[in-house]
GROMACS .gro file of C-alpha atoms in nm:
model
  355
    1UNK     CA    1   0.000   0.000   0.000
    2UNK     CA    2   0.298   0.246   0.095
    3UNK     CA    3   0.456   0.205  -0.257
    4UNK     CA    4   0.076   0.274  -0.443
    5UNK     CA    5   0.053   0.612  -0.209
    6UNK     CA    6   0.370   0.687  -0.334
    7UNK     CA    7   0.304   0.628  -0.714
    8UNK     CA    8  -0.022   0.837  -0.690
    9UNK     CA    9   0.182   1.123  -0.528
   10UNK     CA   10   0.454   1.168  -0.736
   11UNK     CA   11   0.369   0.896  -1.090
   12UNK     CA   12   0.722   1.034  -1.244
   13UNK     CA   13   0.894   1.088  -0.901
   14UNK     CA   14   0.926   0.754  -0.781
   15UNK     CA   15   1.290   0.580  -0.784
   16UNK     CA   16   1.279   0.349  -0.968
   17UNK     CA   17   0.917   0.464  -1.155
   18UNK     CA   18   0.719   0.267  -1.332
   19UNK     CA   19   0.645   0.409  -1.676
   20UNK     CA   20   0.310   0.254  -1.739
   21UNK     CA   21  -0.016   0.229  -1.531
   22UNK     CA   22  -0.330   0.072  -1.636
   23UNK     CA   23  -0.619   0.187  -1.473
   24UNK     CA   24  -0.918  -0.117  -1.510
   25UNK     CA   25  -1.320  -0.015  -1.455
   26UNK     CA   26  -1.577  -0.248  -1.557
   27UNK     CA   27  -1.953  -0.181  -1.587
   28UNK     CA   28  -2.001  -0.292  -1.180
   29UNK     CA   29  -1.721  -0.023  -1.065
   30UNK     CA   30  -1.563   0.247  -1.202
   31UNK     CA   31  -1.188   0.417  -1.218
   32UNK     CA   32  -1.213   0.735  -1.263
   33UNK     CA   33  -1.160   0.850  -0.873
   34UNK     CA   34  -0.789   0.727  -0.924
   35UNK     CA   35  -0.745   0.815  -1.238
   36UNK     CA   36  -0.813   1.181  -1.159
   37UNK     CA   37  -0.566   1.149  -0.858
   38UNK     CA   38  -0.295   1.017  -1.116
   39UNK     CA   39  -0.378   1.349  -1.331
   40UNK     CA   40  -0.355   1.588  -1.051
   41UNK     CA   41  -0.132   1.441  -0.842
   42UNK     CA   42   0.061   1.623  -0.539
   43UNK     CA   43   0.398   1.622  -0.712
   44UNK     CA   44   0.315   1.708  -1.090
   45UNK     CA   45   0.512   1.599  -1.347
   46UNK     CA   46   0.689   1.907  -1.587
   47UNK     CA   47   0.389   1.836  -1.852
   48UNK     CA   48   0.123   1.670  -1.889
   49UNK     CA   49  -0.085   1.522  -2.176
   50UNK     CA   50  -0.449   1.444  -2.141
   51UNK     CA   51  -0.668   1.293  -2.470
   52UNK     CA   52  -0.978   1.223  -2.382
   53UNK     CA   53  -1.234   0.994  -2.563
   54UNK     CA   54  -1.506   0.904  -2.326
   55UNK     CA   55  -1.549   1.106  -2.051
   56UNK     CA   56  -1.492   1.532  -2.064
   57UNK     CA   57  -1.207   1.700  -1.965
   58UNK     CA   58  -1.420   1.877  -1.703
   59UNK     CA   59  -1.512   1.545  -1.514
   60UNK     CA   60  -1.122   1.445  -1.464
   61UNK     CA   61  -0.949   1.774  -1.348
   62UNK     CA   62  -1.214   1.990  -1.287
   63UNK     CA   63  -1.282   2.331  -1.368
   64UNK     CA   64  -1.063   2.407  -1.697
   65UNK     CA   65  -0.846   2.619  -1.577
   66UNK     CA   66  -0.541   2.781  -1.759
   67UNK     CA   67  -0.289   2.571  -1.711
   68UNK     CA   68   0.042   2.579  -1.964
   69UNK     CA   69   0.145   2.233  -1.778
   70UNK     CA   70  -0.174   2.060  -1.894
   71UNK     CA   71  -0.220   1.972  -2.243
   72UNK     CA   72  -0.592   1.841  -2.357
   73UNK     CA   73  -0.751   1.658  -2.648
   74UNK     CA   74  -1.132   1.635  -2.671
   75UNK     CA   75  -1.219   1.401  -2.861
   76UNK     CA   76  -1.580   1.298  -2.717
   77UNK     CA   77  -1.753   1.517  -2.942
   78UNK     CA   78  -1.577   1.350  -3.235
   79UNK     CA   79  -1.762   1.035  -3.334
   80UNK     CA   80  -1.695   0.776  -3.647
   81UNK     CA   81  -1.969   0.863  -3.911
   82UNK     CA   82  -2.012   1.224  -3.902
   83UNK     CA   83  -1.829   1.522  -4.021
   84UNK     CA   84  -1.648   1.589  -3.702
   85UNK     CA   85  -1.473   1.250  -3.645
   86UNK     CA   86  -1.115   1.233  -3.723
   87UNK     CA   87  -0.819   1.032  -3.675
   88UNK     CA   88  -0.682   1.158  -3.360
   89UNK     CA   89  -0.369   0.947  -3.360
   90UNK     CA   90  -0.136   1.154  -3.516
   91UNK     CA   91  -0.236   1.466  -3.326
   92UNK     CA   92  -0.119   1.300  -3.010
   93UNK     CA   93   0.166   1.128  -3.138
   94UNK     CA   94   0.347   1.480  -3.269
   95UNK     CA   95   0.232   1.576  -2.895
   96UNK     CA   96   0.430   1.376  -2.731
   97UNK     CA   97   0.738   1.387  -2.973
   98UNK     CA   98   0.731   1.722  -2.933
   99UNK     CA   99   0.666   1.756  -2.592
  100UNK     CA  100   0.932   1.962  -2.396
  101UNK     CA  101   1.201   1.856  -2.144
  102UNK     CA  102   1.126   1.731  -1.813
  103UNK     CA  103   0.941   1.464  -1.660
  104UNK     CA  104   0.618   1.402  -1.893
  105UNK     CA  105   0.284   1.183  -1.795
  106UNK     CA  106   0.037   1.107  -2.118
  107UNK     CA  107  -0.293   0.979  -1.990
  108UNK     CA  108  -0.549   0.845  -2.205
  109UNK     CA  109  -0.920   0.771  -2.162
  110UNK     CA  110  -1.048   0.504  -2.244
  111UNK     CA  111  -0.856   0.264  -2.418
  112UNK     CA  112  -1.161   0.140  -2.530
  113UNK     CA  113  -1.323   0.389  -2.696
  114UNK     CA  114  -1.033   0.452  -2.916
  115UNK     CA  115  -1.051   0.072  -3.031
  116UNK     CA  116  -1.369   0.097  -3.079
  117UNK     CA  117  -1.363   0.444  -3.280
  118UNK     CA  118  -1.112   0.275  -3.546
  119UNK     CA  119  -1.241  -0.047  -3.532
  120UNK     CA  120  -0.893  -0.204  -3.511
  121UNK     CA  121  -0.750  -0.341  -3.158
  122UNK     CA  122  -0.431  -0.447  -3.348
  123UNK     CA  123  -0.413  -0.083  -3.452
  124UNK     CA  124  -0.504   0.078  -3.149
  125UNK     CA  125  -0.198  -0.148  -2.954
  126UNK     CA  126   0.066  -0.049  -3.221
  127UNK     CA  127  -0.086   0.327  -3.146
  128UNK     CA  128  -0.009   0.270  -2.784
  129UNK     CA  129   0.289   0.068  -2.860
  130UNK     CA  130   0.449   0.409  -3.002
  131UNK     CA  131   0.371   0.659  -2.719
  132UNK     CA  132   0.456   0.396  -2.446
  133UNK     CA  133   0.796   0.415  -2.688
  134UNK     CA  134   0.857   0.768  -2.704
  135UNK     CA  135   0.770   0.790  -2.302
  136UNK     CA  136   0.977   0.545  -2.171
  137UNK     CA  137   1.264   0.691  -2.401
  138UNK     CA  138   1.250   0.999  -2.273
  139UNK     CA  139   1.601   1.103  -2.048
  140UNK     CA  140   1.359   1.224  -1.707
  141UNK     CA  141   1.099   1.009  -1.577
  142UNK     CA  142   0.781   0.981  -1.767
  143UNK     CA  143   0.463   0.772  -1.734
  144UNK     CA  144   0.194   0.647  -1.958
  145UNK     CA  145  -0.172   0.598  -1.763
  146UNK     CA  146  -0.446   0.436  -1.945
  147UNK     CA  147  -0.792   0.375  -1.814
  148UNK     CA  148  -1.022   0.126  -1.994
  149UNK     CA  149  -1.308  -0.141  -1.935
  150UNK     CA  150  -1.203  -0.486  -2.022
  151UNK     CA  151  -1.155  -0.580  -2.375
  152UNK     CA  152  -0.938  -0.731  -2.591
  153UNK     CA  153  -0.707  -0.472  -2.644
  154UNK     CA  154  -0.617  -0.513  -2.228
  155UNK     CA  155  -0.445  -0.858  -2.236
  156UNK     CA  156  -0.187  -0.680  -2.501
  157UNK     CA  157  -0.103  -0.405  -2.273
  158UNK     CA  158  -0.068  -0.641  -1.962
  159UNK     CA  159   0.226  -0.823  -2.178
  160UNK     CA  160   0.614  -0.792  -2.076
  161UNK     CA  161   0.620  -0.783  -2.438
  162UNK     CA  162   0.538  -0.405  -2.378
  163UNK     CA  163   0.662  -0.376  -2.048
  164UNK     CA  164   0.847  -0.548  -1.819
  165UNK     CA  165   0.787  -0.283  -1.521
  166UNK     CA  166   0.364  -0.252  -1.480
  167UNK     CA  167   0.137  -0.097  -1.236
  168UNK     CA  168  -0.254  -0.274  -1.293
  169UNK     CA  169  -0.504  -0.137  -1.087
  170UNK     CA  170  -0.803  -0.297  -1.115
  171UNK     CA  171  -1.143  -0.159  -0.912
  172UNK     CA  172  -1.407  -0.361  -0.808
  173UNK     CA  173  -1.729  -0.317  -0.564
  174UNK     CA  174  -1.760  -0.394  -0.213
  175UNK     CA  175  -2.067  -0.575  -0.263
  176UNK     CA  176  -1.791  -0.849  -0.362
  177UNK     CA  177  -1.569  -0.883  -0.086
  178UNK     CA  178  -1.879  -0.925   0.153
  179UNK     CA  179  -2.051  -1.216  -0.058
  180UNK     CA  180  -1.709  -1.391  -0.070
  181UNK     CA  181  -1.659  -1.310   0.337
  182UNK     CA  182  -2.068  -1.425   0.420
  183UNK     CA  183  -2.064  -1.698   0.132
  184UNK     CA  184  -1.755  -1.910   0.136
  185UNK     CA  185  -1.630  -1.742   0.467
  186UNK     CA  186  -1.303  -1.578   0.284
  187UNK     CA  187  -1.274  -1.255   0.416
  188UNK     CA  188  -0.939  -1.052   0.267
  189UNK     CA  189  -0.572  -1.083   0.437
  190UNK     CA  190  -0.463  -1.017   0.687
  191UNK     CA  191  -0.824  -1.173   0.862
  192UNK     CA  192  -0.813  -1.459   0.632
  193UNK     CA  193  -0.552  -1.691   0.450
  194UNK     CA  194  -0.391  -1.527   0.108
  195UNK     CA  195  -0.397  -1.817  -0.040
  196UNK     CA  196  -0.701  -1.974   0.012
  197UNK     CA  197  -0.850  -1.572  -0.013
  198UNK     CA  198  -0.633  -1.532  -0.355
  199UNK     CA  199  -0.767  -1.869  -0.469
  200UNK     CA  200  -1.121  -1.758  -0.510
  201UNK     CA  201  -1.093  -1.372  -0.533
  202UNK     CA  202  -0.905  -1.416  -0.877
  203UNK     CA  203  -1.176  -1.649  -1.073
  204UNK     CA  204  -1.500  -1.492  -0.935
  205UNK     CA  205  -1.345  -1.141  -1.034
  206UNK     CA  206  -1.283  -1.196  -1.353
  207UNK     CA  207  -1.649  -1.314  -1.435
  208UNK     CA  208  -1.741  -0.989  -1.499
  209UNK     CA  209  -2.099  -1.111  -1.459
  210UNK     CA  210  -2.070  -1.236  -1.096
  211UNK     CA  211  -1.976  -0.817  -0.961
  212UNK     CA  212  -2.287  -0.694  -1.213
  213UNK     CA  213  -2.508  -0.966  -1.032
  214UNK     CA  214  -2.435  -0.849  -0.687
  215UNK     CA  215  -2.433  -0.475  -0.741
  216UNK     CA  216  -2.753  -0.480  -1.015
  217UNK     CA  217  -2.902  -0.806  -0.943
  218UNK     CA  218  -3.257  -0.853  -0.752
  219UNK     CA  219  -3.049  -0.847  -0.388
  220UNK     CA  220  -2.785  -0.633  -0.570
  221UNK     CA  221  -2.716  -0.305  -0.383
  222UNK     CA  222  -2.739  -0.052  -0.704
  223UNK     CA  223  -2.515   0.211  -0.833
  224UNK     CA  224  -2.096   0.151  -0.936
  225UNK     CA  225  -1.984   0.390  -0.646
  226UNK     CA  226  -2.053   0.180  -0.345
  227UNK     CA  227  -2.364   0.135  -0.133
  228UNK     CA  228  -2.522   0.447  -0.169
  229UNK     CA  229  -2.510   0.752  -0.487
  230UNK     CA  230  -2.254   0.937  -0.194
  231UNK     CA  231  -2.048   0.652  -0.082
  232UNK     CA  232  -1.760   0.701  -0.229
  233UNK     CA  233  -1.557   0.370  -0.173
  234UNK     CA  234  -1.495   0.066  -0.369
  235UNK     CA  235  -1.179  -0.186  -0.382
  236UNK     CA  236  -0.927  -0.170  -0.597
  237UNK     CA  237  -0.670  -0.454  -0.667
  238UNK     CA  238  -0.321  -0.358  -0.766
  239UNK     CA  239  -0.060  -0.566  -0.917
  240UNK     CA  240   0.275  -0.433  -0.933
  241UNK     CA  241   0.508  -0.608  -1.188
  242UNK     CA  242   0.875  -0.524  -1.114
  243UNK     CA  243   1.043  -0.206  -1.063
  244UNK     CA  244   1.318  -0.043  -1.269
  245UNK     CA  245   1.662  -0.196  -1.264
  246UNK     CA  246   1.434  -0.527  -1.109
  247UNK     CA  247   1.220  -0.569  -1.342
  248UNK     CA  248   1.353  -0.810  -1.579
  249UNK     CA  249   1.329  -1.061  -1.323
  250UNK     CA  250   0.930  -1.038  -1.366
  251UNK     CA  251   0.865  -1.070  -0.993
  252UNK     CA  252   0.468  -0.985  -0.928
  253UNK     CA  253   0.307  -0.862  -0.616
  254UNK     CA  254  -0.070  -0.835  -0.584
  255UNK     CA  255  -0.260  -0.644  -0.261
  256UNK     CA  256  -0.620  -0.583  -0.204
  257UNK     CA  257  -0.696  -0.218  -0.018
  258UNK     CA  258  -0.971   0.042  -0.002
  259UNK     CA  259  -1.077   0.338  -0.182
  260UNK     CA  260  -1.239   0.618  -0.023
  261UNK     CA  261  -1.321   0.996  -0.149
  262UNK     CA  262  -0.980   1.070  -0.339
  263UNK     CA  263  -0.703   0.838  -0.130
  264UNK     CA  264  -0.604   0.516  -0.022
  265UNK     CA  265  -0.803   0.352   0.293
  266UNK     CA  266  -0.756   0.028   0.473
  267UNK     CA  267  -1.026  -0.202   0.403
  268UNK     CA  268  -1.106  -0.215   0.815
  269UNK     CA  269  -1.219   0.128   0.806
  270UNK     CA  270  -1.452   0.141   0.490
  271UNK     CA  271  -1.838   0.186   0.568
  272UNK     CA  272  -1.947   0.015   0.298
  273UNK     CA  273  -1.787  -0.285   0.473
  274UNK     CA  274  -1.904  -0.305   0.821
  275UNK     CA  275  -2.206  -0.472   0.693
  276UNK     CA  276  -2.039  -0.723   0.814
  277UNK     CA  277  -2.049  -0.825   1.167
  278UNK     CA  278  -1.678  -0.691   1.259
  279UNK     CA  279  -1.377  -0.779   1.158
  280UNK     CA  280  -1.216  -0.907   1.479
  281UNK     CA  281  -1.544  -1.122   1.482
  282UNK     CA  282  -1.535  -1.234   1.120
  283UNK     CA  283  -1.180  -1.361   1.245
  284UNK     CA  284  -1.261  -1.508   1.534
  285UNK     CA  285  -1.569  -1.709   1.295
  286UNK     CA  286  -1.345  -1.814   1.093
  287UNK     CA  287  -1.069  -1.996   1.326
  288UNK     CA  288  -1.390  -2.165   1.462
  289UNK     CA  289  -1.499  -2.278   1.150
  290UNK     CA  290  -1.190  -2.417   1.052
  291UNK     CA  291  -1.156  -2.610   1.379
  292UNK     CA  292  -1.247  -3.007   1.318
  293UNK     CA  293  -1.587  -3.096   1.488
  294UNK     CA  294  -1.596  -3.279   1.834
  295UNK     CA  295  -1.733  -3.651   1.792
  296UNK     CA  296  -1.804  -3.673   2.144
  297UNK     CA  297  -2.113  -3.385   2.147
  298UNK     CA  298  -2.446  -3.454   2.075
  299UNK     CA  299  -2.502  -3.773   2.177
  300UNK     CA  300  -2.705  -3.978   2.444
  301UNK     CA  301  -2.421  -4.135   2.645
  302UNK     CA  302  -2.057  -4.076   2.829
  303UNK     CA  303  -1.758  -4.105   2.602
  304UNK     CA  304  -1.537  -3.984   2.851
  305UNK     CA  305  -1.350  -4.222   3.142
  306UNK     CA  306  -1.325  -4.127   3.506
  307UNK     CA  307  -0.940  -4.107   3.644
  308UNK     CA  308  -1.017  -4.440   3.784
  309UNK     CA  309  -1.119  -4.588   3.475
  310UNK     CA  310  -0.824  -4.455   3.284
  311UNK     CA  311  -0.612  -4.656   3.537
  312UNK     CA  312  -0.743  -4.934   3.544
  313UNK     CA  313  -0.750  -4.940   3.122
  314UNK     CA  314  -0.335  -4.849   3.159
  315UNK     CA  315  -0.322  -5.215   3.348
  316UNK     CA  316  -0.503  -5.445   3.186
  317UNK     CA  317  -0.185  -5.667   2.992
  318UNK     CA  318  -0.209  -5.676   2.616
  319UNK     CA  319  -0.336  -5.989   2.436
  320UNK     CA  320  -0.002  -6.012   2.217
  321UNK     CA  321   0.159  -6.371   2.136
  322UNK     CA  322   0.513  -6.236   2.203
  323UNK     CA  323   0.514  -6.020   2.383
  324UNK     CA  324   0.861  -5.866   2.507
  325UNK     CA  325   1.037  -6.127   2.267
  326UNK     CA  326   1.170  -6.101   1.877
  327UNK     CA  327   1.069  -6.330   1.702
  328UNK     CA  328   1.362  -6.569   1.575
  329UNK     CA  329   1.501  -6.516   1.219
  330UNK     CA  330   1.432  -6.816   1.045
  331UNK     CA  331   1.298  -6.907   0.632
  332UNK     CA  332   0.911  -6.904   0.637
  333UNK     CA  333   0.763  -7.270   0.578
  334UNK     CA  334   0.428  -7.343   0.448
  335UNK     CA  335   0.235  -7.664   0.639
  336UNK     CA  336  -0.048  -7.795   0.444
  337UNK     CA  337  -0.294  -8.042   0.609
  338UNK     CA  338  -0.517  -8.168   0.323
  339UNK     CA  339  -0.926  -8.226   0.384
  340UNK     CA  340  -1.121  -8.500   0.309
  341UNK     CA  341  -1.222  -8.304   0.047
  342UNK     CA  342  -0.902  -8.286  -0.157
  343UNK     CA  343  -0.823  -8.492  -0.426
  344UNK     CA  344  -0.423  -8.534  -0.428
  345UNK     CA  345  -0.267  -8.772  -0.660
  346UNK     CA  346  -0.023  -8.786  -0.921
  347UNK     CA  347  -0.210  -8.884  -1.205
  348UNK     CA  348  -0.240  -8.653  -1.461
  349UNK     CA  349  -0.544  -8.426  -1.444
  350UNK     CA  350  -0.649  -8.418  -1.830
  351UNK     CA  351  -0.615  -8.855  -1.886
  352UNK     CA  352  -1.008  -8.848  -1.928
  353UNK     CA  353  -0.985  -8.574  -2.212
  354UNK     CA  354  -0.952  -8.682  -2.565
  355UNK     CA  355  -0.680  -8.413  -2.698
   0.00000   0.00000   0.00000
């Protein structure tokens, strides 16, 4: 959690940085409170480029204010099929050639959109395959962010083939962590097991349909922002894929913590989580359920033995053959006492065929 706070304060000051960020919504959750902390962050970068496709300028850094450090595209009015729409991918490209010394973050939102407004994914990875190029070349620090809803386009970016060094933050609803912690009794680390926690988390998440069930289903508890239009808080997963000098050695680290208003939160102190009974209680649940059950409850008569009776069990002498003494170490023989039954002779068995 200390290394994400220090990404979203300073995306081009950290030592080593990482150069690109992924920020992942999905129709259940949305992105865009951390995506407008990466874009204002408290140490900006020297410049910064913003292109935006699908949601205004105005709804990720506020009032448009003159700012020379802040470059925007708006593209949302510019849609494939009228007279306005064109290809915006040169525009941005020159941008960031030409963009001037000093640390630089491009952010661009959505991913999506932009696949979907030149109806290529190949084209729109080779597009992002170039700025991510001309970023991570650049002598000071620089970043690329890019926000997006799942889609094909996302399992290219999420390649080393692009880059070794990733940051993948990936929101989700609460309404998700409590069915997993009421359902299958896997509340998050550190209350529960990673693994077994991990285990689960990881396949239910990525059915995108399970998190639209529990947020718009019948029991569902409505809206992408939390429990409540004005509860600001949600999860978000983040998977950090090495670091700099490190990160050819592909080591991965993946943490679960809490979103609320415009920071980082433990997940003990969100409200949209103490639905749950408590934490400490949850815990305490848990280590009971995972105790084995007692077959001496429940039923009609005494299991247990007196002091006395234990005693007198410890003396009673053990019904064995040998006892005390090896046997000796001699060649096994086999004694065979036919029955009346048998018939033993020599003759041969088959004389009354006629072979």
């Amino acid at each position: 959690m200390s290394q994400l706070a220090s990404i979203l304060a300073s995306p081009t000051g950290l030592q080593p940085h990482q150069p690109l960020i992924v920020c992942q919504s999905s129709l259940s959750q949305t992105c865009l409170p951390v995506l407008r902390r990466f874009i204002k962050p408290t140490k900006p970068p020297s410049q910064t480029i913003l292109s935006c496709f699908l949601y205004p300028p105005s709804s990720l850094i506020g009032a448009l204010e003159p700012d020379v450090s802040v470059k925007i595209f708006d593209y949302t009015d510019r849609i494939p099929g009228y007279d306005l729409w064109a290809d915006p991918r040169q525009d941005i490209l020159t941008a960031v050639g030409s963009a001037p010394s000093g640390s630089l973050m491009v952010v661009i939102d959505s991913v999506d959109t932009l696949a979907s407004d030149i109806a290529s994914n190949s084209q729109t990875f080779t597009f992002i395959k170039n700025i991510f190029g001309s970023v991570s070349s650049r002598p000071e620090p620089s970043v690329l962010v890019l926000h997006l809803l799942s889609c094909p386009v996302l399992s290219l970016l999420t390649q080393t083939s692009l880059s070794h060094s990733l940051v993948h933050i990936i929101a989700h609803p609460p309404a998700l962590i409590e069915h997993l912690a009421t359902a299958y009794l896997t509340p998050p680390p550190p209350v529960g097991p990673a693994e077994k926690f991990w285990s689960i988390f990881i396949p239910i998440s990525e059915r995108a349909e399970e998190s639209q069930r529990l947020v718009y289903g019948p029991d569902g508890t409505g809206t992408c922002t939390g429990y409540g239009y004005g509860a600001k808080e949600f999860i978000i997963e983040v998977i950090i894929r090495g670091s700099g000098a490190e990160a050819r050695k592909r080591t991965t680290e993946r943490i679960l913590v809490g979103w609320k208003g415009d920071s980082l939160e433990t997940l003990e102190r969100l409200e949209c989580l103490k639905t749950l009974t408590s934490w400490k209680k949850l815990e305490e649940a848990l280590h009971h359920s995972q105790k084995p059950p007692d077959p001496m409850q429940n039923v009609s008569f005494n299991l247990h033995l007196t002091p006395s009776q234990e005693k007198s069990r410890e003396q009673v002498p053990l019904p064995y053959a040998h006892e005390g003494k090896l046997a000796p170490s001699t060649s096994g023989t086999i004694f065979y006492d036919p029955d009346s039954a048998d018939d033993i002779d020599d003759d041969d068995p088959d004389e009354d065929l006629d072979i």
